[in-house]
């Protein structure tokens, strides 16, 4: 930890960031994006693991937002980390700013993050858990980011929540890690063309998010009604279409960090995903 | 009408080649061990090889499949960029075979074709063949003829990868080309120049054609001159028999260097397909000339020091004639006679046992026409230079003038660096990985076409034609320096200097 600031201001954080001077200790010379993450307390450990896994892959400024709206005082605390990755072959370092938004500060996150975003570079917003659609903190951050990354596997209340998500599609490009995890199965299903044209029933053994998205995808691509039948499992292990078993494509294993890293490289909307969500 | 599969739309899957068998002629050689197999393994580790894939190593040495696999496994461990994963290796090794056969001098092709047919049946390689000629040039013709005569014996597509050098001069390159095209179409021939597989070489195209700011000033009006350096600190590494005959001009200048120059000077292609890119490159190669014999200089290294250690002179290297006249260094001033580059010199140099390993392309822009500062203010200010670092430290840097903080107006050169490894923190793939995969996919963009090779040899022939009458005084530079003084004189005559590094 390079600095730990209690009841601080954005100006103070900016000053401290400038003083970190990554050139002094590393040969990192380029940033390619600002990575913001909204991390409620219950997601803190998981977010920390993914961030660690990201390691030196994406040179960026990471703003980790830890909201605590129930705190007694309205206050901003910050911790600045300057993490170096000697194993990357170069002495590469990354800036991570943990922002603790206490009390009503948690309702005005955009006013804090906008001055800290890197100019002229894309801003990615990773939202841990289910976003509070329509609430100020979510609406504000969507307004100051270029891409929203969610994992609908983390959401209760499916499939209804997809309806709310679809309402932001015209305002921000969206990545859903649950959708990314279905790739090998979608590739396997695509192999069944043209027989799959007349599909009626999709059986999925797996989490609800992946199952809903696969069914929505088939409905939207094939333009027909398809019934979803699901058995619960922690990951998709088996799929059948009208009794025909689907072989997934052989793809390298991807960790949570790999999936996030891949999405941080994308800049455009995914119309196939959007259509799948709308057809869930 | 074939209905398009709507389920394929938007699937972001890695593109995987068709099932095929890759046959490596020269499987006992250094190239296979150091470069080809580590590259094939890295492709396998990233699931970029087809499921139904086989590799057949062919060489005259007797070896069993098991010995071949063990030797290649060691090679992956020693030279690979990925840690060896037993699962990946087992999958790859299950399709590996070795054939100890003399195809050039005997009738080993019968055995090879039988084995390939067996792989089509047993492993599902679908009659698709890639033949990689990692053998000395003398063996190219006979191998091509023997394979060519039998090519109606398999049903799928065929691709032929030919390692450099492609010919010894223009006449021999044309003859070799005729021999190959007697049996194979131009679209089936992949002439490899591994420099084109380097990420930073491709980044040169991205830099030029993905950024609106460079193209308008990338011409004779704004560029003072271009400098391309391909410097190696190593010697000939035991390749005396090849190098004595080739020299620096055929080993590096004719291929790597002229390709770098073509990519630097070419017009924007209409798209990034193989023919569009190669059409533009060949126009540059066709427009190139050197203004005369005194604008090409050569050298040969004597003993010296590299990184604090004494090294032998070229003539003391094992296998080299004591009175060898082979050049280990070439520098030249070249011109590209077209609308964009007329009268803009391209200073180029290649050499062995130079002060350090470095490949760079430097675009030096003209000085500001009238700097409104005192003369002393800009002392020490160097011209604006955009440098593409091909290797090592891959990236791009721009040297510009900036005010020194404090009173008054003092201007000094500062460097803005884009370090490839700093922006994209993934390990750069090896050139051979990219090129082997492209060939398996049938993409020839990064391979040289016959007309390019022909133009490259035309220039080299023009350069070397005068050398046979010369009596060069060799050695004329010490190992560990930046080459002979004649190279400095070559550029100083024009009032310029080689870049300081």
Short mmCIF file of N, CA and C in Angstrom, two decimals, chain A residues 27-30 32 56-57 59 92-93 183 186-187 189-191 193 196-197 217-218 221 250-252 266 272, chain B residues 3-14 46-47 49-51 91 417-419 421-426:
data_model
loop_
_atom_site.label_atom_id
_atom_site.label_comp_id
_atom_site.label_asym_id
_atom_site.label_seq_id
_atom_site.Cartn_x
_atom_site.Cartn_y
_atom_site.Cartn_z
N UNK A 27 9.22 -0.05 -15.87
CA UNK A 27 9.29 0.46 -17.24
C UNK A 27 7.91 0.49 -17.88
N UNK A 28 6.86 0.49 -17.05
CA UNK A 28 5.53 0.66 -17.61
C UNK A 28 5.39 2.08 -18.15
N UNK A 29 4.94 2.20 -19.36
CA UNK A 29 4.85 3.54 -19.93
C UNK A 29 3.48 3.80 -20.52
N UNK A 30 2.63 2.79 -20.53
CA UNK A 30 1.38 2.96 -21.25
C UNK A 30 0.22 2.43 -20.44
N UNK A 32 -3.97 1.56 -20.99
CA UNK A 32 -4.90 1.43 -22.10
C UNK A 32 -6.36 1.65 -21.70
N UNK A 56 -0.54 -8.57 -14.47
CA UNK A 56 0.03 -7.53 -15.34
C UNK A 56 -0.60 -7.51 -16.72
N UNK A 57 -1.74 -8.17 -16.93
CA UNK A 57 -2.23 -8.32 -18.30
C UNK A 57 -2.75 -7.04 -18.93
N UNK A 59 -2.70 -3.09 -18.67
CA UNK A 59 -2.15 -1.91 -17.99
C UNK A 59 -3.23 -0.84 -17.85
N UNK A 92 6.89 -4.36 -14.33
CA UNK A 92 5.65 -3.66 -14.63
C UNK A 92 4.86 -3.41 -13.35
N UNK A 93 4.27 -2.24 -13.29
CA UNK A 93 3.49 -1.90 -12.11
C UNK A 93 2.12 -1.40 -12.51
N UNK A 183 -19.89 -19.91 -24.44
CA UNK A 183 -19.33 -19.92 -25.80
C UNK A 183 -19.10 -21.34 -26.33
N UNK A 186 -22.37 -22.83 -27.22
CA UNK A 186 -22.98 -22.23 -28.41
C UNK A 186 -22.29 -22.76 -29.67
N UNK A 187 -20.93 -22.89 -29.57
CA UNK A 187 -20.21 -23.43 -30.74
C UNK A 187 -20.65 -24.85 -31.02
N UNK A 189 -23.62 -26.15 -30.26
CA UNK A 189 -24.98 -26.09 -30.80
C UNK A 189 -24.97 -25.67 -32.27
N UNK A 190 -24.05 -24.77 -32.60
CA UNK A 190 -23.97 -24.31 -34.00
C UNK A 190 -23.61 -25.45 -34.94
N UNK A 191 -22.89 -26.44 -34.40
CA UNK A 191 -22.52 -27.60 -35.22
C UNK A 191 -23.75 -28.43 -35.64
N UNK A 193 -26.45 -27.30 -36.87
CA UNK A 193 -27.13 -26.70 -38.02
C UNK A 193 -26.93 -27.59 -39.26
N UNK A 196 -30.87 -28.34 -36.30
CA UNK A 196 -31.37 -27.64 -35.12
C UNK A 196 -32.44 -26.60 -35.47
N UNK A 197 -32.60 -26.33 -36.75
CA UNK A 197 -33.58 -25.33 -37.21
C UNK A 197 -34.97 -25.57 -36.61
N UNK A 217 -30.83 -17.21 -26.68
CA UNK A 217 -29.99 -17.15 -27.90
C UNK A 217 -30.60 -18.00 -29.01
N UNK A 218 -30.97 -19.24 -28.65
CA UNK A 218 -31.57 -20.11 -29.68
C UNK A 218 -32.88 -19.52 -30.20
N UNK A 221 -31.95 -16.50 -32.46
CA UNK A 221 -31.24 -16.84 -33.71
C UNK A 221 -32.13 -17.65 -34.64
N UNK A 250 -13.94 -27.59 -28.10
CA UNK A 250 -12.74 -27.69 -27.24
C UNK A 250 -12.07 -26.32 -27.18
N UNK A 251 -12.16 -25.68 -26.04
CA UNK A 251 -11.53 -24.36 -25.87
C UNK A 251 -10.65 -24.41 -24.63
N UNK A 252 -9.59 -23.61 -24.58
CA UNK A 252 -8.75 -23.64 -23.38
C UNK A 252 -9.54 -23.19 -22.15
N UNK A 266 -12.67 -5.55 -25.31
CA UNK A 266 -13.76 -5.34 -26.26
C UNK A 266 -14.32 -3.92 -26.14
N UNK A 272 -25.76 -9.91 -30.74
CA UNK A 272 -26.25 -11.29 -30.57
C UNK A 272 -26.61 -11.51 -29.10
N UNK B 3 -28.29 -22.02 -47.00
CA UNK B 3 -28.75 -21.10 -45.97
C UNK B 3 -27.62 -20.87 -44.97
N UNK B 4 -27.41 -19.59 -44.61
CA UNK B 4 -26.34 -19.26 -43.68
C UNK B 4 -26.72 -19.73 -42.28
N UNK B 5 -25.74 -20.26 -41.58
CA UNK B 5 -26.00 -20.75 -40.22
C UNK B 5 -26.10 -19.55 -39.27
N UNK B 6 -27.30 -19.23 -38.76
CA UNK B 6 -27.44 -18.03 -37.90
C UNK B 6 -26.77 -18.23 -36.55
N UNK B 7 -26.48 -19.47 -36.18
CA UNK B 7 -25.87 -19.72 -34.88
C UNK B 7 -24.37 -19.40 -34.89
N UNK B 8 -23.83 -19.25 -36.06
CA UNK B 8 -22.39 -18.94 -36.15
C UNK B 8 -22.13 -17.44 -35.98
N UNK B 9 -23.16 -16.63 -36.22
CA UNK B 9 -22.97 -15.18 -36.17
C UNK B 9 -22.57 -14.75 -34.75
N UNK B 10 -21.51 -13.96 -34.67
CA UNK B 10 -21.09 -13.41 -33.38
C UNK B 10 -20.32 -14.38 -32.50
N UNK B 11 -20.07 -15.59 -32.97
CA UNK B 11 -19.30 -16.54 -32.15
C UNK B 11 -17.83 -16.15 -32.21
N UNK B 12 -17.31 -15.75 -31.11
CA UNK B 12 -15.90 -15.33 -31.09
C UNK B 12 -15.01 -16.53 -30.78
N UNK B 13 -14.87 -17.38 -31.75
CA UNK B 13 -14.05 -18.58 -31.56
C UNK B 13 -12.71 -18.40 -32.23
N UNK B 14 -11.64 -18.96 -31.66
CA UNK B 14 -10.38 -18.92 -32.38
C UNK B 14 -10.53 -19.65 -33.72
N UNK B 46 -2.45 -23.52 -27.15
CA UNK B 46 -3.52 -22.52 -27.25
C UNK B 46 -4.72 -23.05 -28.04
N UNK B 47 -4.75 -24.34 -28.24
CA UNK B 47 -5.84 -25.00 -28.98
C UNK B 47 -6.03 -24.40 -30.37
N UNK B 49 -4.46 -25.63 -33.09
CA UNK B 49 -4.26 -26.65 -34.13
C UNK B 49 -5.55 -27.44 -34.30
N UNK B 50 -5.77 -27.98 -35.48
CA UNK B 50 -7.00 -28.75 -35.66
C UNK B 50 -6.99 -30.00 -34.78
N UNK B 51 -8.16 -30.47 -34.46
CA UNK B 51 -8.29 -31.69 -33.65
C UNK B 51 -7.62 -32.86 -34.38
N UNK B 91 -1.32 -35.03 -26.30
CA UNK B 91 -2.26 -34.89 -27.42
C UNK B 91 -1.49 -34.65 -28.72
N UNK B 417 8.10 7.08 -25.39
CA UNK B 417 8.22 5.65 -25.69
C UNK B 417 6.90 4.94 -25.60
N UNK B 418 6.62 4.12 -26.58
CA UNK B 418 5.54 3.14 -26.44
C UNK B 418 6.24 1.79 -26.43
N UNK B 419 6.21 1.17 -25.27
CA UNK B 419 6.86 -0.14 -25.16
C UNK B 419 5.80 -1.21 -25.35
N UNK B 421 5.59 -4.32 -24.72
CA UNK B 421 5.32 -5.14 -23.53
C UNK B 421 4.66 -4.37 -22.42
N UNK B 422 4.72 -3.03 -22.48
CA UNK B 422 4.10 -2.22 -21.44
C UNK B 422 2.63 -1.99 -21.70
N UNK B 423 2.22 -2.04 -22.94
CA UNK B 423 0.82 -1.75 -23.27
C UNK B 423 0.01 -3.02 -23.41
N UNK B 424 0.63 -4.05 -23.94
CA UNK B 424 -0.09 -5.31 -24.11
C UNK B 424 0.70 -6.36 -23.37
N UNK B 425 0.27 -6.58 -22.14
CA UNK B 425 1.12 -7.42 -21.29
C UNK B 425 0.87 -8.90 -21.52
N UNK B 426 0.98 -9.26 -22.74
CA UNK B 426 1.01 -10.69 -23.02
C UNK B 426 2.30 -10.94 -23.77
#
